[in-house]
CSV table of N, CA and C in Angstrom, one decimal:
chain,number,residue,atom,x,y,z
A,1,UNK,N,8.5,-30.3,31.0
A,1,UNK,CA,9.0,-30.7,29.7
A,1,UNK,C,10.2,-31.6,29.8
A,2,UNK,N,11.0,-31.5,30.8
A,2,UNK,CA,12.2,-32.3,31.0
A,2,UNK,C,11.9,-33.8,30.9
A,3,UNK,N,10.8,-34.2,31.4
A,3,UNK,CA,10.5,-35.6,31.4
A,3,UNK,C,10.3,-36.2,30.0
A,4,UNK,N,9.9,-35.4,29.0
A,4,UNK,CA,9.6,-36.0,27.7
A,4,UNK,C,10.4,-35.3,26.6
A,5,UNK,N,11.4,-34.5,26.9
A,5,UNK,CA,12.1,-33.7,25.9
A,5,UNK,C,12.8,-34.7,24.9
A,6,UNK,N,13.2,-35.8,25.3
A,6,UNK,CA,13.9,-36.8,24.4
A,6,UNK,C,12.9,-37.3,23.3
A,7,UNK,N,11.6,-37.2,23.6
A,7,UNK,CA,10.6,-37.8,22.6
A,7,UNK,C,10.1,-36.8,21.6
A,8,UNK,N,10.5,-35.5,21.8
A,8,UNK,CA,10.0,-34.4,20.9
A,8,UNK,C,10.8,-34.4,19.7
A,9,UNK,N,10.1,-34.5,18.5
A,9,UNK,CA,10.9,-34.5,17.2
A,9,UNK,C,10.5,-33.3,16.4
A,10,UNK,N,9.4,-32.7,16.8
A,10,UNK,CA,8.9,-31.5,16.0
A,10,UNK,C,7.9,-30.7,16.8
A,11,UNK,N,7.7,-29.5,16.5
A,11,UNK,CA,6.7,-28.6,17.2
A,11,UNK,C,5.9,-27.8,16.2
A,12,UNK,N,4.6,-27.8,16.4
A,12,UNK,CA,3.7,-26.9,15.6
A,12,UNK,C,3.6,-25.6,16.3
A,13,UNK,N,3.9,-24.5,15.6
A,13,UNK,CA,4.0,-23.2,16.2
A,13,UNK,C,3.0,-22.2,15.6
A,14,UNK,N,2.3,-21.6,16.6
A,14,UNK,CA,1.4,-20.5,16.3
A,14,UNK,C,1.1,-19.8,17.6
A,15,UNK,N,0.6,-18.6,17.6
A,15,UNK,CA,0.3,-17.9,18.8
A,15,UNK,C,-1.2,-17.8,19.0
A,16,UNK,N,-1.6,-17.4,20.2
A,16,UNK,CA,-3.0,-17.2,20.5
A,16,UNK,C,-3.2,-16.2,21.6
A,17,UNK,N,-4.4,-15.9,22.0
A,17,UNK,CA,-4.7,-14.9,23.0
A,17,UNK,C,-5.0,-15.5,24.4
A,18,UNK,N,-4.8,-16.8,24.5
A,18,UNK,CA,-5.0,-17.4,25.8
A,18,UNK,C,-6.4,-17.9,26.0
A,19,UNK,N,-7.3,-17.6,25.2
A,19,UNK,CA,-8.7,-18.0,25.3
A,19,UNK,C,-9.1,-18.8,24.1
A,20,UNK,N,-8.6,-18.4,22.9
A,20,UNK,CA,-9.1,-19.0,21.7
A,20,UNK,C,-7.9,-19.6,20.9
A,21,UNK,N,-8.1,-20.6,20.1
A,21,UNK,CA,-7.1,-21.2,19.2
A,21,UNK,C,-7.0,-20.4,17.9
A,22,UNK,N,-6.4,-19.2,18.0
A,22,UNK,CA,-6.5,-18.3,16.8
A,22,UNK,C,-5.5,-18.5,15.7
A,23,UNK,N,-4.5,-19.2,16.0
A,23,UNK,CA,-3.4,-19.4,15.0
A,23,UNK,C,-2.8,-18.1,14.6
A,24,UNK,N,-2.5,-17.3,15.6
A,24,UNK,CA,-1.9,-15.9,15.3
A,24,UNK,C,-0.5,-16.0,14.9
A,25,UNK,N,0.0,-15.0,14.2
A,25,UNK,CA,1.4,-14.8,13.9
A,25,UNK,C,2.2,-15.0,15.2
A,26,UNK,N,3.4,-15.7,15.1
A,26,UNK,CA,4.2,-15.9,16.2
A,26,UNK,C,4.7,-14.5,16.7
A,27,UNK,N,4.5,-14.3,18.0
A,27,UNK,CA,4.9,-13.0,18.6
A,27,UNK,C,3.7,-12.0,18.8
A,28,UNK,N,2.6,-12.4,18.3
A,28,UNK,CA,1.4,-11.5,18.3
A,28,UNK,C,0.4,-11.9,19.4
A,29,UNK,N,0.7,-12.9,20.2
A,29,UNK,CA,-0.2,-13.4,21.2
A,29,UNK,C,0.6,-13.4,22.5
A,30,UNK,N,0.1,-14.4,23.4
A,30,UNK,CA,0.7,-14.4,24.8
A,30,UNK,C,1.6,-15.5,25.0
A,31,UNK,N,1.9,-16.4,24.1
A,31,UNK,CA,2.8,-17.5,24.3
A,31,UNK,C,4.2,-17.1,24.4
A,32,UNK,N,4.9,-17.6,25.5
A,32,UNK,CA,6.3,-17.2,25.8
A,32,UNK,C,7.2,-18.1,25.0
A,33,UNK,N,7.4,-17.8,23.7
A,33,UNK,CA,8.3,-18.6,22.9
A,33,UNK,C,9.7,-18.6,23.3
A,34,UNK,N,10.2,-17.5,23.9
A,34,UNK,CA,11.6,-17.5,24.3
A,34,UNK,C,11.9,-18.5,25.4
A,35,UNK,N,10.9,-18.6,26.3
A,35,UNK,CA,11.1,-19.6,27.4
A,35,UNK,C,10.9,-21.0,26.9
A,36,UNK,N,10.0,-21.3,26.0
A,36,UNK,CA,9.8,-22.6,25.4
A,36,UNK,C,11.1,-23.0,24.6
A,37,UNK,N,11.6,-22.1,23.8
A,37,UNK,CA,12.8,-22.4,23.0
A,37,UNK,C,14.0,-22.6,23.9
A,38,UNK,N,14.1,-21.9,25.1
A,38,UNK,CA,15.2,-22.1,26.0
A,38,UNK,C,15.2,-23.5,26.6
A,39,UNK,N,14.0,-24.0,26.9
A,39,UNK,CA,13.8,-25.3,27.5
A,39,UNK,C,14.2,-26.4,26.4
A,40,UNK,N,14.0,-26.1,25.2
A,40,UNK,CA,14.3,-27.0,24.1
A,40,UNK,C,15.7,-26.8,23.5
A,41,UNK,N,16.5,-26.0,24.2
A,41,UNK,CA,17.8,-25.6,23.6
A,41,UNK,C,18.6,-26.7,23.1
A,42,UNK,N,18.7,-27.8,23.8
A,42,UNK,CA,19.6,-28.9,23.4
A,42,UNK,C,19.1,-29.6,22.2
A,43,UNK,N,17.8,-29.4,21.8
A,43,UNK,CA,17.2,-30.2,20.7
A,43,UNK,C,17.0,-29.3,19.5
A,44,UNK,N,17.2,-28.0,19.6
A,44,UNK,CA,16.8,-27.0,18.5
A,44,UNK,C,17.3,-27.4,17.1
A,45,UNK,N,18.5,-27.9,17.0
A,45,UNK,CA,19.1,-28.2,15.7
A,45,UNK,C,18.4,-29.4,15.1
A,46,UNK,N,17.8,-30.2,15.9
A,46,UNK,CA,17.2,-31.5,15.4
A,46,UNK,C,15.7,-31.4,15.2
A,47,UNK,N,15.0,-30.4,15.7
A,47,UNK,CA,13.6,-30.3,15.7
A,47,UNK,C,13.1,-29.8,14.3
A,48,UNK,N,11.9,-30.3,14.0
A,48,UNK,CA,11.1,-29.9,12.8
A,48,UNK,C,10.2,-28.8,13.3
A,49,UNK,N,10.2,-27.6,12.7
A,49,UNK,CA,9.3,-26.5,13.1
A,49,UNK,C,8.2,-26.4,12.0
A,50,UNK,N,7.0,-26.4,12.5
A,50,UNK,CA,5.9,-26.3,11.5
A,50,UNK,C,5.1,-25.1,12.0
A,51,UNK,N,5.0,-24.1,11.1
A,51,UNK,CA,4.2,-22.9,11.3
A,51,UNK,C,2.8,-23.3,11.0
A,52,UNK,N,1.9,-23.0,11.9
A,52,UNK,CA,0.5,-23.5,11.7
A,52,UNK,C,-0.5,-22.3,11.7
A,53,UNK,N,-1.0,-22.0,10.5
A,53,UNK,CA,-1.9,-20.9,10.3
A,53,UNK,C,-3.1,-21.3,9.6
A,54,UNK,N,-4.2,-20.5,9.7
A,54,UNK,CA,-5.5,-20.9,9.0
A,54,UNK,C,-5.5,-20.5,7.5
A,55,UNK,N,-4.6,-19.6,7.1
A,55,UNK,CA,-4.5,-19.2,5.7
A,55,UNK,C,-3.1,-19.1,5.3
A,56,UNK,N,-2.8,-19.1,4.0
A,56,UNK,CA,-1.5,-19.0,3.5
A,56,UNK,C,-1.2,-17.5,3.4
A,57,UNK,N,-0.3,-17.0,4.2
A,57,UNK,CA,0.0,-15.6,4.2
A,57,UNK,C,1.5,-15.5,4.4
A,58,UNK,N,2.2,-15.2,3.2
A,58,UNK,CA,3.7,-15.3,3.2
A,58,UNK,C,4.3,-14.2,4.1
A,59,UNK,N,3.6,-13.0,4.2
A,59,UNK,CA,4.2,-12.0,5.0
A,59,UNK,C,4.2,-12.4,6.5
A,60,UNK,N,3.1,-13.1,6.9
A,60,UNK,CA,2.9,-13.6,8.3
A,60,UNK,C,4.0,-14.6,8.5
A,61,UNK,N,4.2,-15.5,7.6
A,61,UNK,CA,5.2,-16.6,7.7
A,61,UNK,C,6.6,-16.0,7.8
A,62,UNK,N,6.9,-15.0,7.0
A,62,UNK,CA,8.2,-14.4,7.0
A,62,UNK,C,8.4,-13.7,8.3
A,63,UNK,N,7.4,-13.0,8.8
A,63,UNK,CA,7.5,-12.2,10.1
A,63,UNK,C,7.7,-13.2,11.2
A,64,UNK,N,7.0,-14.3,11.2
A,64,UNK,CA,7.1,-15.3,12.2
A,64,UNK,C,8.5,-16.0,12.3
A,65,UNK,N,9.1,-16.2,11.1
A,65,UNK,CA,10.4,-16.8,11.0
A,65,UNK,C,11.4,-15.8,11.6
A,66,UNK,N,11.3,-14.5,11.2
A,66,UNK,CA,12.2,-13.5,11.8
A,66,UNK,C,12.1,-13.4,13.3
A,67,UNK,N,10.9,-13.5,13.8
A,67,UNK,CA,10.7,-13.4,15.3
A,67,UNK,C,11.3,-14.6,15.9
A,68,UNK,N,11.1,-15.8,15.4
A,68,UNK,CA,11.7,-17.0,16.0
A,68,UNK,C,13.2,-16.9,16.0
A,69,UNK,N,13.8,-16.4,14.9
A,69,UNK,CA,15.3,-16.3,14.9
A,69,UNK,C,15.8,-15.3,15.9
A,70,UNK,N,15.0,-14.3,16.3
A,70,UNK,CA,15.4,-13.4,17.3
A,70,UNK,C,15.3,-14.0,18.7
A,71,UNK,N,14.2,-14.7,19.0
A,71,UNK,CA,14.0,-15.3,20.4
A,71,UNK,C,14.7,-16.6,20.6
A,72,UNK,N,15.1,-17.3,19.6
A,72,UNK,CA,15.7,-18.6,19.7
A,72,UNK,C,17.1,-18.4,20.4
A,73,UNK,N,17.5,-19.2,21.4
A,73,UNK,CA,18.8,-19.0,22.1
A,73,UNK,C,20.0,-19.1,21.2
A,74,UNK,N,20.0,-19.8,20.1
A,74,UNK,CA,21.1,-19.9,19.2
A,74,UNK,C,20.5,-20.0,17.8
A,75,UNK,N,21.1,-19.4,16.8
A,75,UNK,CA,20.6,-19.5,15.5
A,75,UNK,C,20.9,-20.8,14.9
A,76,UNK,N,19.9,-21.4,14.2
A,76,UNK,CA,20.1,-22.8,13.7
A,76,UNK,C,21.0,-22.8,12.5
């Protein structure tokens, strides 16, 4: 990621099971978001975060935002 970090302006976020593109709630699959966010640490305040789900589910969105705020190295 170091080679292209300066070119990242936004990230689409959802979780999955490692086999299917399920668009799961963040934290409910196998993606290591804490590690990803730690690699993006210097850019976090400038990034656009897009939660990407198959349906509009405000509880899932709220839960994902709370999860992201817990695992992110610094609160935005």
